[in-house]
mmCIF file of C-alpha atoms in Angstrom:
data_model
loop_
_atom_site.group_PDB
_atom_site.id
_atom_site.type_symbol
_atom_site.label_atom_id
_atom_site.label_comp_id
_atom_site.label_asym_id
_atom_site.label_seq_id
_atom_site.Cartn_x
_atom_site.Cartn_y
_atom_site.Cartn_z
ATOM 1 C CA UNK A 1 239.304 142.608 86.317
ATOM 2 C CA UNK A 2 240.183 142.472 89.698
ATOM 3 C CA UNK A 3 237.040 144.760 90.883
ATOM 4 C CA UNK A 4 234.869 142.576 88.712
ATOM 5 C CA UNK A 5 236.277 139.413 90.235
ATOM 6 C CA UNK A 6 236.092 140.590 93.583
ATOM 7 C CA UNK A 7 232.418 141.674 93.019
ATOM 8 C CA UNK A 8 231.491 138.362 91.795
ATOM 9 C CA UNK A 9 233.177 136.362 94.392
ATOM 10 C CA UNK A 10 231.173 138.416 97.494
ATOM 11 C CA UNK A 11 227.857 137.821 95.718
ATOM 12 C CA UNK A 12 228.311 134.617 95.524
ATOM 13 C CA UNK A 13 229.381 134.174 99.026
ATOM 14 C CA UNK A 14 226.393 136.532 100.118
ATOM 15 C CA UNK A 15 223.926 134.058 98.663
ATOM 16 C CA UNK A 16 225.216 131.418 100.199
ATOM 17 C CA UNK A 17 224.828 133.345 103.671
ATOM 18 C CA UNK A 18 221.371 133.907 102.906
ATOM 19 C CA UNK A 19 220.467 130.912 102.078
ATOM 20 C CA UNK A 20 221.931 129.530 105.266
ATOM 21 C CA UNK A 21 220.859 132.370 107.630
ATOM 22 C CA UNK A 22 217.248 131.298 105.815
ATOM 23 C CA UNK A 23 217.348 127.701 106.868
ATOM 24 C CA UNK A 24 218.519 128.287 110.507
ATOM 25 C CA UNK A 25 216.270 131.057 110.918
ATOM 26 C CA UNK A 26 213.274 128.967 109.685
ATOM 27 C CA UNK A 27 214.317 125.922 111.317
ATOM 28 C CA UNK A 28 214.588 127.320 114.707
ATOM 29 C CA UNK A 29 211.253 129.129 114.392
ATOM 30 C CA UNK A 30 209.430 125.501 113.251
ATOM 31 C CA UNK A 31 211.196 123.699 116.247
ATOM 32 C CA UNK A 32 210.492 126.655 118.855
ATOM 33 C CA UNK A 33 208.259 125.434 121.938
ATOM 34 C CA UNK A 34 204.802 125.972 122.046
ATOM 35 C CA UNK A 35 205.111 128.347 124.402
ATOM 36 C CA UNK A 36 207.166 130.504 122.304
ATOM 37 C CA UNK A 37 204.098 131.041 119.699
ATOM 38 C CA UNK A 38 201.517 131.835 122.829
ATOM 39 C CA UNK A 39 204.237 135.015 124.034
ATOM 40 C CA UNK A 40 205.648 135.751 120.708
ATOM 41 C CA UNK A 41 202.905 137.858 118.557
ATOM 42 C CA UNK A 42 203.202 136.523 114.812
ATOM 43 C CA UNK A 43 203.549 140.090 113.859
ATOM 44 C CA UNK A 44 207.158 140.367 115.803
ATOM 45 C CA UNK A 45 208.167 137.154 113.929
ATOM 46 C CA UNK A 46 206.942 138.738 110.516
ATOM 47 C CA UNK A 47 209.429 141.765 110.799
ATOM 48 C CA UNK A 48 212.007 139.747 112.382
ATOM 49 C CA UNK A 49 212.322 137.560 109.345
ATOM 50 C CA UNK A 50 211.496 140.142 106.643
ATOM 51 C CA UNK A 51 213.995 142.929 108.095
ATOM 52 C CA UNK A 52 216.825 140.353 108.899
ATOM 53 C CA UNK A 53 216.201 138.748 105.593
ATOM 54 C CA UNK A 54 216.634 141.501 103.727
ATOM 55 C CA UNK A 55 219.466 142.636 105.088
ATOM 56 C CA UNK A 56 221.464 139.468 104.650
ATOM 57 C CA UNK A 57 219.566 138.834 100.813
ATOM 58 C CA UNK A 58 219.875 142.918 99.317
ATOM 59 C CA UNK A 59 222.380 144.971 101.657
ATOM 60 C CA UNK A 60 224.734 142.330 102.684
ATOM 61 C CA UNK A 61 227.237 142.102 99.412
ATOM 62 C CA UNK A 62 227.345 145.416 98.516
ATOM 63 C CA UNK A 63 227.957 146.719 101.853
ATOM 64 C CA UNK A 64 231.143 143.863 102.009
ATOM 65 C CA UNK A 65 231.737 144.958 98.219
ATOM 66 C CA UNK A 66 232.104 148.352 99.209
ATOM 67 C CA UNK A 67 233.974 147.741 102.191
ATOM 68 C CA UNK A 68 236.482 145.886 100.830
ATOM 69 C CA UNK A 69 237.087 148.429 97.839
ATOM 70 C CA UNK A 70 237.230 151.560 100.456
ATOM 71 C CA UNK A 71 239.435 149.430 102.712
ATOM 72 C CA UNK A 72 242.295 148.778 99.732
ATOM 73 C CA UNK A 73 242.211 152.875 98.681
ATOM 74 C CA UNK A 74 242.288 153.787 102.059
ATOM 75 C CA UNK A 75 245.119 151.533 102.945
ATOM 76 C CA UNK A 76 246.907 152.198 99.698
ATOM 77 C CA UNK A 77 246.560 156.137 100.600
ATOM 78 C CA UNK A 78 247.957 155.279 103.927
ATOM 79 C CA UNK A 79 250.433 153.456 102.720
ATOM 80 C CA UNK A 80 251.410 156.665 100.550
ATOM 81 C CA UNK A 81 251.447 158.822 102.841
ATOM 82 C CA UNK A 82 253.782 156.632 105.842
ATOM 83 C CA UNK A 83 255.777 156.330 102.823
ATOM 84 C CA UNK A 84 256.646 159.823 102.436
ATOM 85 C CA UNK A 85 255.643 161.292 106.208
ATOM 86 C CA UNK A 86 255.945 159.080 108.856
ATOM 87 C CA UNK A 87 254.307 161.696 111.328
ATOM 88 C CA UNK A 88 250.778 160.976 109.399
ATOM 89 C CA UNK A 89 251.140 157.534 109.603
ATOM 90 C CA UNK A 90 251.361 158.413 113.376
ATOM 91 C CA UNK A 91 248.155 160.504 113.666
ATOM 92 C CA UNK A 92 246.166 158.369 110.473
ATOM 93 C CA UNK A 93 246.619 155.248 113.246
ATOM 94 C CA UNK A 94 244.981 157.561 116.218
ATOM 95 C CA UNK A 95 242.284 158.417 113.799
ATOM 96 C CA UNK A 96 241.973 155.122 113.152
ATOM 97 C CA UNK A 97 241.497 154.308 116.693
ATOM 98 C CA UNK A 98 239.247 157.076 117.171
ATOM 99 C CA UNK A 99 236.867 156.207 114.078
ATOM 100 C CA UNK A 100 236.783 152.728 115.321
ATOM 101 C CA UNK A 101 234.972 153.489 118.975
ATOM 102 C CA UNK A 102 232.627 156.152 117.255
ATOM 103 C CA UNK A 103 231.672 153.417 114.992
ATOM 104 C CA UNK A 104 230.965 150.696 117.760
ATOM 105 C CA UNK A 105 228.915 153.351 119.560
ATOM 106 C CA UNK A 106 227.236 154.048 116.877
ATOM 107 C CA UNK A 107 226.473 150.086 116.168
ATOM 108 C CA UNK A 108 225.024 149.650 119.217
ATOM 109 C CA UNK A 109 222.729 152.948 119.531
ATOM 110 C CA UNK A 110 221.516 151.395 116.053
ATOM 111 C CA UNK A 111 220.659 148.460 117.563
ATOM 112 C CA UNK A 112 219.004 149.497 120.191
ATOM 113 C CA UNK A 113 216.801 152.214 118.346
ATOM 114 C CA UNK A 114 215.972 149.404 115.785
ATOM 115 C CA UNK A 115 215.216 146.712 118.442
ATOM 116 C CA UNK A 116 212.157 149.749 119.909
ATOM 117 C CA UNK A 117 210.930 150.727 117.064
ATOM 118 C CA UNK A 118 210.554 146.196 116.201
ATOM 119 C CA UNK A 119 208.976 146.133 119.842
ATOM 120 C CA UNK A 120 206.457 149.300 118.969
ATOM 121 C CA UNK A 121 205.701 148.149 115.540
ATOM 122 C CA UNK A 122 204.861 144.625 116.829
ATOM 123 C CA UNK A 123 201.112 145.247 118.437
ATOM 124 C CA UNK A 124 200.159 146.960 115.228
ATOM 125 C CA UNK A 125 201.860 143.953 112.444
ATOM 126 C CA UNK A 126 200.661 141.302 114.837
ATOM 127 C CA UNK A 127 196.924 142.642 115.141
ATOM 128 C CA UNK A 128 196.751 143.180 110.925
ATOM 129 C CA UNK A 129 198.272 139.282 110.702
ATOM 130 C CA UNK A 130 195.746 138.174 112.996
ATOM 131 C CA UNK A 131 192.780 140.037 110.378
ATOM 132 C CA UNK A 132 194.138 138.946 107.471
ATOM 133 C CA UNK A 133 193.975 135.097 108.485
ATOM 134 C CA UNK A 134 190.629 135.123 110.557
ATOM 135 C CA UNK A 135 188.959 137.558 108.103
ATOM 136 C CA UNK A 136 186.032 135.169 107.761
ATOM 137 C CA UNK A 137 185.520 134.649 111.459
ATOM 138 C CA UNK A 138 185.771 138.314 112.278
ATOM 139 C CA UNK A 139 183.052 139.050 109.385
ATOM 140 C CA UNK A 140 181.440 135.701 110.937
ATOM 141 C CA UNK A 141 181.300 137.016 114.127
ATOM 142 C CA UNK A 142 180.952 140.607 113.473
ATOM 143 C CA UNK A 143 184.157 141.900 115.145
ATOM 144 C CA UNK A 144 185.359 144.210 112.576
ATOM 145 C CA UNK A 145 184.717 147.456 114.899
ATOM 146 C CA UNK A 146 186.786 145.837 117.548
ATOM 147 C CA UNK A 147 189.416 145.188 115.482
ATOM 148 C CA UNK A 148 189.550 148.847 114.330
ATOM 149 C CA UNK A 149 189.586 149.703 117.815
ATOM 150 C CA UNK A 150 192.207 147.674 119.027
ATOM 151 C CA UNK A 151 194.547 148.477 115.783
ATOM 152 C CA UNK A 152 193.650 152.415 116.861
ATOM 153 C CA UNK A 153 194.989 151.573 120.173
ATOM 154 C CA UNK A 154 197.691 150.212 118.975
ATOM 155 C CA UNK A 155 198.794 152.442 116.451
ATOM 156 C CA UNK A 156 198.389 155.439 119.388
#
């Protein structure tokens, strides 16, 4: 009952986030300065708000649903074990310690690999936004092989 409950209760509270994170995302992006839209491709704003989103909306409450239940078996293990052996309380703590950096460095490598591949990926979602709402002008105009080029370039 109490997994159940718990399970529930960071659902809800995920939905909530997401529907928050939703309306301050989209709010600042209505209110940005003109200037923003002229040096911000659409494409970057695309997979900022699809990625992002879909973190908060699909991998948000399980990953705080599954932290929470691997947090209260490892603590009750931990709590076993300093129970009977205090010298593995000892070195559990300096694992601790030790799991905790790795797992900042980690974060932030993430991060960083994520925020490139956004950047590289940008040209290419920005140039197929830019087709798929001027597709009568380009066939208007004609300026489907440019296009093609430019998305070639793009893409390498």
């Amino acid at each position: 009952a109490l997994i159940i409950g718990s399970s529930i209760f960071f659902t809800v509270i995920s939905v909530r986030a997401s529907a928050a994170m939703h309306r301050s995302t989209l709010r600042r992006v209505i209110y940005a300065p003109l200037g923003w839209y002229d040096s911000t491709p659409s494409g970057r704003v695309l997979s900022r708000f699809t990625s992002d989103l879909n973190t908060v909306d699909i991998k948000l409450s399980m990953d705080v649903d599954n932290l929470m239940h691997m947090f209260f078996q490892a603590a009750t293990m931990v709590g076993l074990i300093a129970s009977t052996t205090w010298v593995l309380a000892v070195v559990a703590a300096g694992v601790f310690a030790v799991f905790c950096f790795a797992t900042l460095v980690a974060d932030r490598s993430i991060r960083e690999v994520r925020r490139i591949a956004n950047n590289a990926v940008s040209p290419i979602m920005s140039n197929i936004a830019e087709i798929k709402v001027g597709t009568p002008l380009v066939r208007a105009m004609r300026l489907g092989s440019f296009f093609a080029a430019r998305q070639s370039a793009a893409i390498g």
